[in-house]
CSV table of C-alpha atoms and ligand atoms in Angstrom, one decimal:
chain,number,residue,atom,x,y,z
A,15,UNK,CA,23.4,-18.3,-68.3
A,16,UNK,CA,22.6,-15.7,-65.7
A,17,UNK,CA,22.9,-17.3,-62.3
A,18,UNK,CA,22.3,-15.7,-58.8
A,19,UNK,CA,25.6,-14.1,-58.2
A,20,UNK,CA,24.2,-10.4,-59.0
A,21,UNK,CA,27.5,-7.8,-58.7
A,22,UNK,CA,30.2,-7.2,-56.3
A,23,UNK,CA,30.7,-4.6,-53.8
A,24,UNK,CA,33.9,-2.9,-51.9
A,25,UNK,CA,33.2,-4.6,-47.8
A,26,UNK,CA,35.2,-0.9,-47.1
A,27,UNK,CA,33.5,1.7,-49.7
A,28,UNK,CA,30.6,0.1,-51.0
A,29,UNK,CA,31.6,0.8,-54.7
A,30,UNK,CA,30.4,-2.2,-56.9
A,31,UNK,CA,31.7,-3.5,-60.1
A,32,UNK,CA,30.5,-6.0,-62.7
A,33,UNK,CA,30.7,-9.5,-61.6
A,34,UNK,CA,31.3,-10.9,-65.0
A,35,UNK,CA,34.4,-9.2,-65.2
A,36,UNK,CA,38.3,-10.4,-63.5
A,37,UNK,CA,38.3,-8.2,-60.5
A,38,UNK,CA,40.9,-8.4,-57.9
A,39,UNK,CA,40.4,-5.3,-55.3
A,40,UNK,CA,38.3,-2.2,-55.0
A,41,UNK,CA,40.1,0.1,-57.5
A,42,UNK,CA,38.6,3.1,-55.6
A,43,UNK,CA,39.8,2.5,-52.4
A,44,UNK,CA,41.8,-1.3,-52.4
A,45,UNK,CA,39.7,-3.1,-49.8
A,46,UNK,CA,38.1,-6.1,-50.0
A,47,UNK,CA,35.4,-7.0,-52.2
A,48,UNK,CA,32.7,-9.5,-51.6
A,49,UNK,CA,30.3,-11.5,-53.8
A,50,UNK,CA,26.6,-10.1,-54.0
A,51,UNK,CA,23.9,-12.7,-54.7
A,52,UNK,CA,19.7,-12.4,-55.6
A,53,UNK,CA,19.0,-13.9,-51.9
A,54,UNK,CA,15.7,-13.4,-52.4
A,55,UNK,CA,15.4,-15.3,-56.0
A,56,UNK,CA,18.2,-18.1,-54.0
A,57,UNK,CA,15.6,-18.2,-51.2
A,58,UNK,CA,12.5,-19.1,-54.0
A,59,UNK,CA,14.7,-21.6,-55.7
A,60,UNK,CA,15.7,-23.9,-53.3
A,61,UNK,CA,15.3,-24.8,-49.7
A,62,UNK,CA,17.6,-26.0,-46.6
A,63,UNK,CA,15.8,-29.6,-47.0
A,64,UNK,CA,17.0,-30.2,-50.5
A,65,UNK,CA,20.7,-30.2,-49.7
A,66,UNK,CA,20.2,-33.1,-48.2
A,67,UNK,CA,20.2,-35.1,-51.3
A,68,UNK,CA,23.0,-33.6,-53.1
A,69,UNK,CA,26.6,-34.6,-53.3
A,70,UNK,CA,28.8,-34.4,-50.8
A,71,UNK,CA,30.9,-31.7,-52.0
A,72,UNK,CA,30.9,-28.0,-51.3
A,73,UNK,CA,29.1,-27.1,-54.6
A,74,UNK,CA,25.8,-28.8,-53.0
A,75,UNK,CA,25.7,-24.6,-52.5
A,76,UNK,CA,25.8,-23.7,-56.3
A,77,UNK,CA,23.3,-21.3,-55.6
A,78,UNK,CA,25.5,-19.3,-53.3
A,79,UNK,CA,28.7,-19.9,-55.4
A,80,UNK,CA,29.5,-17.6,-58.0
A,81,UNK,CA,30.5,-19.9,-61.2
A,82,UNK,CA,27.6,-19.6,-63.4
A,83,UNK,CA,28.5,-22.6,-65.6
A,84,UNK,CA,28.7,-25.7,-64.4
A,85,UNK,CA,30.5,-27.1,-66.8
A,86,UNK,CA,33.5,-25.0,-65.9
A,87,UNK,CA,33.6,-26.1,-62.0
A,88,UNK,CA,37.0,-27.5,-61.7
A,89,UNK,CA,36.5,-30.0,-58.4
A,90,UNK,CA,38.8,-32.5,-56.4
A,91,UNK,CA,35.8,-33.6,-54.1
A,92,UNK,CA,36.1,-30.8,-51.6
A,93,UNK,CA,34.0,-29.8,-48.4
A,94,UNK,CA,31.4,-31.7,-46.8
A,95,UNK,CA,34.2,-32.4,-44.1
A,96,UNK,CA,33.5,-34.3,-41.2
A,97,UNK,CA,31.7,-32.2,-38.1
A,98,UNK,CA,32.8,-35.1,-35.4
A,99,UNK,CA,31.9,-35.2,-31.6
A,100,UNK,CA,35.2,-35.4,-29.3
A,101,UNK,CA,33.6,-37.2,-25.8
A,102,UNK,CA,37.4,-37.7,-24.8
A,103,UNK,CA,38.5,-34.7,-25.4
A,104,UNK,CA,35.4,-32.9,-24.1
A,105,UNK,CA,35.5,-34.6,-21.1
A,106,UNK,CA,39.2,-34.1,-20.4
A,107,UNK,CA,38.7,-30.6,-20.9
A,108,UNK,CA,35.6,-30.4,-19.0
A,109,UNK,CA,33.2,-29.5,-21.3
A,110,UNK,CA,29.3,-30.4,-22.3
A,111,UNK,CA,30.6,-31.1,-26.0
A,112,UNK,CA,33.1,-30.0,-28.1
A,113,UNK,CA,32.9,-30.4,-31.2
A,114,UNK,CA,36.0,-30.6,-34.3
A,115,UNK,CA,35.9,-30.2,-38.3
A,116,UNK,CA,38.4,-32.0,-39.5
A,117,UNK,CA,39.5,-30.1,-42.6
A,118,UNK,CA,42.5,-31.9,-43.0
A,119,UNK,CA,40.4,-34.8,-45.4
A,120,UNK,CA,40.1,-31.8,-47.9
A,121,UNK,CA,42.0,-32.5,-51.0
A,122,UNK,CA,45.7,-31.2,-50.7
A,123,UNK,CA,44.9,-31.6,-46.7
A,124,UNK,CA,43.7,-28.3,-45.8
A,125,UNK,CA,40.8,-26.1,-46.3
A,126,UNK,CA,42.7,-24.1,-48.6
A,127,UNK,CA,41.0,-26.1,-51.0
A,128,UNK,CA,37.6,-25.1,-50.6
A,129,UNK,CA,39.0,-21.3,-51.3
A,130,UNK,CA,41.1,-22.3,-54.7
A,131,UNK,CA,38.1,-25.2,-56.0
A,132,UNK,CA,36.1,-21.3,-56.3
A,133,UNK,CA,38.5,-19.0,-57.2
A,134,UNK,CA,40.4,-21.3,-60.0
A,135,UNK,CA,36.8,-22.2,-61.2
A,136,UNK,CA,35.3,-18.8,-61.7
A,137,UNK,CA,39.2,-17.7,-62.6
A,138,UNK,CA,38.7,-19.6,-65.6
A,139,UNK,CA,35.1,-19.0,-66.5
A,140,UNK,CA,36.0,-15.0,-66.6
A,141,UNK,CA,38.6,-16.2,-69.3
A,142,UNK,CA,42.0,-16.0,-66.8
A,143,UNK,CA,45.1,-18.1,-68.4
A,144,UNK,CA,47.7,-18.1,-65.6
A,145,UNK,CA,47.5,-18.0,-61.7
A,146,UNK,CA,49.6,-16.2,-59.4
A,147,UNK,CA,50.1,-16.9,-55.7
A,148,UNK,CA,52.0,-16.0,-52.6
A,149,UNK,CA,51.7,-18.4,-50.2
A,150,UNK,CA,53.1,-20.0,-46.6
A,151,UNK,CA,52.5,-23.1,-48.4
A,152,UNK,CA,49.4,-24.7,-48.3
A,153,UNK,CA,47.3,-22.4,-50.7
A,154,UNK,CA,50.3,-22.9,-53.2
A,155,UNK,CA,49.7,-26.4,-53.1
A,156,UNK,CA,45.8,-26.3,-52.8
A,157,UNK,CA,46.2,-23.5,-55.9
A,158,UNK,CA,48.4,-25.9,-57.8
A,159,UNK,CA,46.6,-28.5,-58.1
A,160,UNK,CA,43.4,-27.0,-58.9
A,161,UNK,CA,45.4,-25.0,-61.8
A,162,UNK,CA,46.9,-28.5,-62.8
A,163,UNK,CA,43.5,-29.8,-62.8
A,164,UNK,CA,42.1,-26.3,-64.9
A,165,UNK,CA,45.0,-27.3,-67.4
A,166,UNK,CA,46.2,-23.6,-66.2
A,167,UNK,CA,49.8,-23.1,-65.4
A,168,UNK,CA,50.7,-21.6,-61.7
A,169,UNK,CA,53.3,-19.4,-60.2
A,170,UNK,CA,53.5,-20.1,-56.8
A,171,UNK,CA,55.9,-17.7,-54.3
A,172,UNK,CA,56.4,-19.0,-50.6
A,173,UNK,CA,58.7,-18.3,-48.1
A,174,UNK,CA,62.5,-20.3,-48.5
A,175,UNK,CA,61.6,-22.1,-45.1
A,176,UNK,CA,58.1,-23.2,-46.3
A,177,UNK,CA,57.8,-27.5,-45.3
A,178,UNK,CA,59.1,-29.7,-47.6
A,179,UNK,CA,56.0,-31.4,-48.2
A,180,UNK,CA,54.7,-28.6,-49.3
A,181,UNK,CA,57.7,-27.4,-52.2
A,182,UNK,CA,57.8,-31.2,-53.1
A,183,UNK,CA,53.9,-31.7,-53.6
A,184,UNK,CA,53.7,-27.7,-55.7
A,185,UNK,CA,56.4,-29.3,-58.1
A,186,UNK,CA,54.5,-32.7,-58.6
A,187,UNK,CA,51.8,-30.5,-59.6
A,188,UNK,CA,53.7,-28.8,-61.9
A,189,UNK,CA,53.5,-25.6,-60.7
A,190,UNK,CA,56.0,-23.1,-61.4
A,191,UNK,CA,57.5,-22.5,-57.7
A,192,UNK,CA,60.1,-19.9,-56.4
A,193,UNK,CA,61.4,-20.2,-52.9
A,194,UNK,CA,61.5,-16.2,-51.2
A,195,UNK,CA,64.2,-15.2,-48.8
A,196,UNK,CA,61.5,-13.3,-46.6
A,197,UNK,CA,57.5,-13.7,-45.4
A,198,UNK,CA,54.4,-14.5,-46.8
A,199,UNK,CA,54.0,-10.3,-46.9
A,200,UNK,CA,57.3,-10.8,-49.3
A,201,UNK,CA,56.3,-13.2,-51.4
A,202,UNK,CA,53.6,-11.2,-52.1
A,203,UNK,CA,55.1,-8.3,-53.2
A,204,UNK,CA,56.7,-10.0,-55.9
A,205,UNK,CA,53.6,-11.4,-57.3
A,206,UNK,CA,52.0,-7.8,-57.7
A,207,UNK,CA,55.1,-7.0,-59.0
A,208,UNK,CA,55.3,-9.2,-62.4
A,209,UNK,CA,51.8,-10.4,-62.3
A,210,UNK,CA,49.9,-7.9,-63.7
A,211,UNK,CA,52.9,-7.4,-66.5
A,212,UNK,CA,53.4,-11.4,-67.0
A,213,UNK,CA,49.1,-11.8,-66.9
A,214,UNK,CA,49.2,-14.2,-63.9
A,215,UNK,CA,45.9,-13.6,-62.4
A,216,UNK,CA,46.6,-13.2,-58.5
A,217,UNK,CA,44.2,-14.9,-56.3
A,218,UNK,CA,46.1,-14.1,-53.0
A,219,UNK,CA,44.1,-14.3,-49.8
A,220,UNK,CA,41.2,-11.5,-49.9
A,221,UNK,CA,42.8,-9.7,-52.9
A,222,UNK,CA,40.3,-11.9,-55.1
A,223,UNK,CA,36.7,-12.2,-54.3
A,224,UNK,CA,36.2,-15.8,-54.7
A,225,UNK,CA,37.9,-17.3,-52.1
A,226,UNK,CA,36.3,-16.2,-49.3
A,227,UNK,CA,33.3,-17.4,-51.5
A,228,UNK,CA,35.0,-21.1,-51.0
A,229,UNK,CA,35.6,-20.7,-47.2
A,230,UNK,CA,32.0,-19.6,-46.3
A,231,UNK,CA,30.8,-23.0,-47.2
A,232,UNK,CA,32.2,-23.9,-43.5
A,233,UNK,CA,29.5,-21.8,-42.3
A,234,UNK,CA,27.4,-23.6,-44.5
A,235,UNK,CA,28.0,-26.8,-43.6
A,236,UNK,CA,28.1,-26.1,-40.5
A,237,UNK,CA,24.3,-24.9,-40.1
A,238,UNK,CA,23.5,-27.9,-42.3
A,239,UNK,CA,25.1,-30.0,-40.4
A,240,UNK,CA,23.7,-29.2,-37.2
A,241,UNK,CA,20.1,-29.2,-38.7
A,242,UNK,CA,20.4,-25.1,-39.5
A,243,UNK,CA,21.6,-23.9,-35.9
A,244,UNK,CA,24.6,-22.5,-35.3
A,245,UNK,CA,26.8,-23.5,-32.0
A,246,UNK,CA,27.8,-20.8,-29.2
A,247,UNK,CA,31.6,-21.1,-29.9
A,248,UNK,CA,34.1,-21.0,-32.8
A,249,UNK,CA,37.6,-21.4,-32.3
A,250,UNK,CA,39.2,-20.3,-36.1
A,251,UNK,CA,43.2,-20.1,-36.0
A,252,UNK,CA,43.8,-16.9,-38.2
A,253,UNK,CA,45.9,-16.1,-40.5
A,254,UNK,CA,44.6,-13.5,-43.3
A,255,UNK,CA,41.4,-14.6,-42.1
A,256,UNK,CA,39.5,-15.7,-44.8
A,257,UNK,CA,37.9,-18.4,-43.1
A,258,UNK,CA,36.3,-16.0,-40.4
A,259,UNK,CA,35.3,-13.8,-42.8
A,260,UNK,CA,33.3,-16.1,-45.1
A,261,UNK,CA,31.9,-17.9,-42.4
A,262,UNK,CA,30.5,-14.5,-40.6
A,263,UNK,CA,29.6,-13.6,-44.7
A,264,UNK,CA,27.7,-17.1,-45.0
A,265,UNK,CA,25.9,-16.0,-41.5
A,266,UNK,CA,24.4,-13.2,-42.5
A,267,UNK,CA,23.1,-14.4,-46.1
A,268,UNK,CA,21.4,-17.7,-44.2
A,269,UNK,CA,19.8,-15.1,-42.0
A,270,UNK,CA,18.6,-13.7,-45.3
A,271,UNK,CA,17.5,-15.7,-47.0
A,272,UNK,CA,15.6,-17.5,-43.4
A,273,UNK,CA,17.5,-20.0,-42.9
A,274,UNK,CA,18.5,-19.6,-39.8
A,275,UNK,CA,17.7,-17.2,-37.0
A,276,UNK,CA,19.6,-14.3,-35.9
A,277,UNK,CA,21.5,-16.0,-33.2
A,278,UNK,CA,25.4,-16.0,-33.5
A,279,UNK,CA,28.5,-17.6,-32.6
A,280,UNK,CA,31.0,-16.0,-30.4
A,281,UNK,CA,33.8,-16.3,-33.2
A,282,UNK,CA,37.5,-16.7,-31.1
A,283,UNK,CA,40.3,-15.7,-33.3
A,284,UNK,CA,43.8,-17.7,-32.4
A,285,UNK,CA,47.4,-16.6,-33.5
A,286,UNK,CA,50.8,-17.2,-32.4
A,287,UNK,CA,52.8,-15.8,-29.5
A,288,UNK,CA,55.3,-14.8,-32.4
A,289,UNK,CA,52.4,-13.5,-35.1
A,290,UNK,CA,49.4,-11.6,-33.5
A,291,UNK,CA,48.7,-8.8,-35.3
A,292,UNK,CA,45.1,-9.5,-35.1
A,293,UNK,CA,45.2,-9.9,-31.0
A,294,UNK,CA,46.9,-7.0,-30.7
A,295,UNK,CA,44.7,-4.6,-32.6
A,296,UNK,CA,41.3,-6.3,-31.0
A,297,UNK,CA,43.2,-5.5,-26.7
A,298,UNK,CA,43.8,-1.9,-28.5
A,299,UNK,CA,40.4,-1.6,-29.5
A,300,UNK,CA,42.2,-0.7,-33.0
A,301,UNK,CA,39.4,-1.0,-36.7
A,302,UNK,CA,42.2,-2.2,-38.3
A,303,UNK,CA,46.2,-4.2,-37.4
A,304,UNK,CA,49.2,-2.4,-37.5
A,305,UNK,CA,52.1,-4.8,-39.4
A,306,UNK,CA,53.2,-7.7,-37.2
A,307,UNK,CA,57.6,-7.4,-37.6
A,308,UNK,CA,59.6,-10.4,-36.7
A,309,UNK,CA,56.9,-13.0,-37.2
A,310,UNK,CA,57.7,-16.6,-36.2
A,311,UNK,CA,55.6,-19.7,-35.4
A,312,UNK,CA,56.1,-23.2,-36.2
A,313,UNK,CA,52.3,-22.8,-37.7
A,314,UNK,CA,52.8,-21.2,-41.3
A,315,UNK,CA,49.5,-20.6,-42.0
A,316,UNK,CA,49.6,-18.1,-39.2
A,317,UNK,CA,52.7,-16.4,-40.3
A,318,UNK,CA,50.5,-13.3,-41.9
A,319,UNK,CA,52.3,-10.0,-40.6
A,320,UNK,CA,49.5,-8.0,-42.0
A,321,UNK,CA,46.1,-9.0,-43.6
A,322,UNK,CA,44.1,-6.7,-46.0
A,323,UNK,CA,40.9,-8.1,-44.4
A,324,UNK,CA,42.1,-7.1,-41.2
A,325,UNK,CA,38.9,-5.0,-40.5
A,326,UNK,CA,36.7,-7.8,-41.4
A,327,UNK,CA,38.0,-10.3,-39.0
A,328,UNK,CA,38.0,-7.6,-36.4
A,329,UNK,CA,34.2,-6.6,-37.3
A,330,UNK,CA,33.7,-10.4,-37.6
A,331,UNK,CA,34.8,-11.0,-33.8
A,332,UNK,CA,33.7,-7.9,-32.0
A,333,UNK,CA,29.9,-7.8,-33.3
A,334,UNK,CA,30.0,-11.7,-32.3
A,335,UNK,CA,30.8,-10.8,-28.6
A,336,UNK,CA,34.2,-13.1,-29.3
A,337,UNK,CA,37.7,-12.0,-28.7
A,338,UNK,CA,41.4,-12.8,-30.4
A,339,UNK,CA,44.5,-14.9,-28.1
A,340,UNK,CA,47.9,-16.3,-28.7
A,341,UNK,CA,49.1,-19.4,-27.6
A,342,UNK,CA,52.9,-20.3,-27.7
A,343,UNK,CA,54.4,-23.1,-30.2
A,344,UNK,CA,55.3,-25.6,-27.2
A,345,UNK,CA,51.2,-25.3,-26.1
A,346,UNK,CA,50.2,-25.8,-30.5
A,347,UNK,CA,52.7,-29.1,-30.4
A,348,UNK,CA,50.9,-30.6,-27.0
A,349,UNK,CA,47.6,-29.5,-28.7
A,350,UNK,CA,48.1,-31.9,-31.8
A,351,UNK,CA,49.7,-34.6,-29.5
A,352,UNK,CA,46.1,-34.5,-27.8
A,353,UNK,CA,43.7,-34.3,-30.7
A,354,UNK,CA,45.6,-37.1,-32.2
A,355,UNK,CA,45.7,-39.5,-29.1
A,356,UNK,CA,42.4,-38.5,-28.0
A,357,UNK,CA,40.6,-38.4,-30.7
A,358,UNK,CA,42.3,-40.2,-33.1
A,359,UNK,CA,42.8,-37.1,-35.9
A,360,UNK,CA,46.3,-36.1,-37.0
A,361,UNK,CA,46.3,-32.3,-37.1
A,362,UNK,CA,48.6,-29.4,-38.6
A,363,UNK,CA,49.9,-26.8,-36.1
A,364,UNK,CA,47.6,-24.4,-36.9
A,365,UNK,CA,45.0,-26.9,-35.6
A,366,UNK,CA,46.2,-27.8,-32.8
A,367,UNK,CA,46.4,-23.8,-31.5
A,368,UNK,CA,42.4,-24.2,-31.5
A,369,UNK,CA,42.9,-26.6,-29.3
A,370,UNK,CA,45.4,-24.9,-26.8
A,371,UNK,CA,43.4,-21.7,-27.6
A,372,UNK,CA,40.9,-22.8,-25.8
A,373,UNK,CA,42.5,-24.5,-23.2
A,374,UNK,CA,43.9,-20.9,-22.3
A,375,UNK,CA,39.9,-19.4,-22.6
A,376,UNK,CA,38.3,-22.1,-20.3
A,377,UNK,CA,41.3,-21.4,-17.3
A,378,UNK,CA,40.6,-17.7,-17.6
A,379,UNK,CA,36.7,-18.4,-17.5
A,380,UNK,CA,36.4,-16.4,-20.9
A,381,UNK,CA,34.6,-19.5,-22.5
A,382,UNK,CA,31.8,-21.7,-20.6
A,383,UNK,CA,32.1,-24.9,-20.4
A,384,UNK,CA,28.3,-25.5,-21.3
A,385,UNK,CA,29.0,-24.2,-24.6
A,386,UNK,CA,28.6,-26.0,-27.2
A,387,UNK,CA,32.3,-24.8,-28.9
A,388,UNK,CA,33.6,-25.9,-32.5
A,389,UNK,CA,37.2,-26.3,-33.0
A,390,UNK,CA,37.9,-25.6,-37.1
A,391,UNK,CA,40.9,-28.3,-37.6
A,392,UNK,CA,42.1,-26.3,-40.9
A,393,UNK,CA,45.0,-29.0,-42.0
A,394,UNK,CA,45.9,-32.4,-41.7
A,395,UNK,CA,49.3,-32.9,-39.7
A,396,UNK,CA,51.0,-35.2,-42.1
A,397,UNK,CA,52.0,-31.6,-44.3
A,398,UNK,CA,54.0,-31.2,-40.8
A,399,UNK,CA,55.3,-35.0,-39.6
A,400,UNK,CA,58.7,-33.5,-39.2
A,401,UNK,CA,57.0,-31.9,-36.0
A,402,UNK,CA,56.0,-34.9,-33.7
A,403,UNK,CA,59.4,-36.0,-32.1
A,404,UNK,CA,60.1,-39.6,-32.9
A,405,UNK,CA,62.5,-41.0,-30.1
A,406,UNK,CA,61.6,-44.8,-30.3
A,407,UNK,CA,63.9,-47.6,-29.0
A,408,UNK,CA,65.4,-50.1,-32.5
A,409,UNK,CA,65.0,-53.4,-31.7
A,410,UNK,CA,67.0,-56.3,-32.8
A,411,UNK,CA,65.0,-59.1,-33.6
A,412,UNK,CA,67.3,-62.0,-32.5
A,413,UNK,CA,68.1,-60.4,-28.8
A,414,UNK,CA,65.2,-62.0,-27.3
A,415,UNK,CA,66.1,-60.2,-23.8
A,416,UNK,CA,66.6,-56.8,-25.2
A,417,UNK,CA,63.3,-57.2,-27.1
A,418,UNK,CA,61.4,-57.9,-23.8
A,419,UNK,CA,63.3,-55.3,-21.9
A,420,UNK,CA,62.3,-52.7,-24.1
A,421,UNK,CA,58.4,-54.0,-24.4
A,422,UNK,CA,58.5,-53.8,-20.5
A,423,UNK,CA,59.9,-50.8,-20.2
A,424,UNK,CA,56.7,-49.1,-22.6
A,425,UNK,CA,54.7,-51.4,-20.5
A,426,UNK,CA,55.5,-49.5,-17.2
B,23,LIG,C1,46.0,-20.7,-44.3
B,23,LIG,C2,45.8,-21.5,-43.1
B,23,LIG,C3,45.2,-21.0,-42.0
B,23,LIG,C4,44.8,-19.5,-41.9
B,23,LIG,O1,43.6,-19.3,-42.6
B,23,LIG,P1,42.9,-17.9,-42.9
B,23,LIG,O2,41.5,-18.3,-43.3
B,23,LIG,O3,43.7,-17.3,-44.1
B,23,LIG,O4,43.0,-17.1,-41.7
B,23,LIG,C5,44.9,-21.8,-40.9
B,23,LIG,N1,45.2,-23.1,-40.9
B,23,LIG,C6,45.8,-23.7,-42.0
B,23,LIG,C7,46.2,-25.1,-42.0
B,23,LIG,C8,46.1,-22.9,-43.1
B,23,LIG,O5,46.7,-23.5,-44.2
């Protein structure tokens, strides 16, 4: 059952280790380590044309993916997300086209899922029996219900003021979930902690290889989607930056394996006003982020003080010719008002700071509006309801007058 996926190999040190063995960082150095594949036997084996007729599912890339059997892919129906043109928006903005992924139609509604479908699957083929996770609360649930669905149990650490929806949708799962008094940095801690002692196999963010392997299917997709060419823009709200990564990783083996040419996006990393680690270190021209301390945002998916791919996502933006920006809570809360009344898509806060991201890059002329730009909508904003203020007038039905009054008033 030897597939494509060859060996893996430290993104820092280049040291590579056995891909048929549980491997969480480099053990020489503790950077990141990434999924080598055969490109050249993927490249004989099948072409860009034959995706066409597969499933609509991120494991129309098997080739790419690193489970070997298919038997042990454990799937809820994930990727193949909408690309959808925005006129309205585009055109409010003043732009040729923009251009949104709505990852919020992913199962557990984020794109967390595309990460976990990977790393649960190939957890299991390589003969793991418990998962371990810290998480700001949508990779617990994405990881919980792929674990549920692997018949695997999960311990899931996130942050005491994780949303509700998210604590209340980790216990339907199952999952075994403990509420930290501290960050996502915290949470983690305790994981490395008792994992390795307890045998919960840890598939934080970048720590395991095989979630990146999920996220690069957005760059994927994306190619496939617009006939194998890439756009000028990407606007990627970043939090340990998976998604960047695997995307710029996904890149560079299309180019490979021909593909697509060697033209790239400029990739625009957005964080918080109160969580930019990953700003600061691209204006001070820095390899690598110093710990963010203090972190708040409303978004919790970008409440990452400090990433372990930190070097990646600033490789990823600088040989791109991007560049990294905050935006404040009160712009990310406007942004999903707009998305959703212009375009009709609900989004999570995260989301919605692509939106005011670039809102802030075409003011200050860093972004042209003849680009053609793609805004990644990570999560769906049901997860975060409690966010969209509801002050609506109660009617009684039998006070004809007050009814009327009130329908006139909206009608103004
Ligand atoms: C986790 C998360 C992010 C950040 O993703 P990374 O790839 O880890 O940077 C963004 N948006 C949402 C909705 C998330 O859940």
């Amino acid at each position: 059952m030897k597939g494509f996926l060859d060996h893996l190999e430290c993104s820092a040190c280049g040291a590579t280790y056995d891909a048929d063995q549980l491997h969480t960082v480099c053990s020489s150095c503790g950077k990141v380590l990434f999924a080598r594949y055969d490109l050249a036997r993927v490249r004989d084996a099948v072409r860009p044309d034959d995706f066409a007729r597969r499933r609509g599912s991120l494991w129309r890339y098997a080739e790419v993916l690193p489970v070997r059997d298919p038997e042990n892919v454990v799937s809820l129906g994930e990727g193949w997300t909408p690309l959808l043109e925005a006129p309205r928006l585009s055109r409010a903005l003043g732009c040729r086209r923009v251009l949104i992924k709505d990852e919020g139609v992913n199962p557990t509604g984020s794109f967390k899922a595309r990460g976990m479908t990977v790393a649960v699957s190939r957890a299991k083929e390589l003969g793991a029996r418990r998962l371990g996770t810290p998480s700001a609360g949508n990779a617990a649930c994405a990881m919980s219900a792929y674990a549920a669905r692997a018949g695997m149990p999960a311990y899931v650490f996130m942050p005491e003021d994780a949303p509700l929806m998210n604590q209340a949708e980790c216990v339907a799962y199952g999952a075994h979930l403990f509420l930290v008094h501290g960050l996502i940095s915290d949470c983690g801690r305790i994981v490395r902690r008792e994992g390795s002692e307890r045998g919960w196999f840890d598939v934080s963010t970048l720590r395991e290889p095989y979630r990146a392997e999920g996220k690069k299917t957005m760059g994927y997709e994306l190619a496939e989607q617009l006939s194998w060419r890439l756009p000028d823009v990407i606007i990627y709200p970043t939090g340990g930056g998976t998604g960047i990564v695997g995307m710029w990783k996904a890149f560079t083996e299309m180019e490979a394996m021909g593909w697509i040419d060697s033209k790239r996006p400029r990739m625009i990393s957005v964080q918080a006003t109160g969580c930019a680690p990953i700003v600061r270190a691209f204006e001070q021209g820095q390899n690598q982020a110093e710990p963010w301390t203090g972190a708040q945002t409303i978004a919790g998916g970008l409440r990452v003080p400090s990433a372990i791919g930190d070097y990646l996502i600033l490789q990823a933006i600088r040989d791109s010719g991007g560049t990294a920006l905050t935006v404040g809570d009160d712009e990310i809360v406007a942004a999903m008002h707009e998305l959703a009344a212009r375009e009709g898509v609900f989004v999570s806060p995260e989301a919605g700071a692509t939106l005011a991201g670039l809102r802030r890059l075409l003011a200050t002329h860093q972004v042209d509006p003849d680009a053609e730009i793609v805004l990644f909508l990570t999560g769906a904003g049901l997860l975060n309801a409690e966010m969209i203020a509801v002050d609506r007038p109660v009617l009684d039905p039998d006070d004809v007058e007050g009814c009327r009054r009130a329908i006139d008033t909206e009608e103004e």
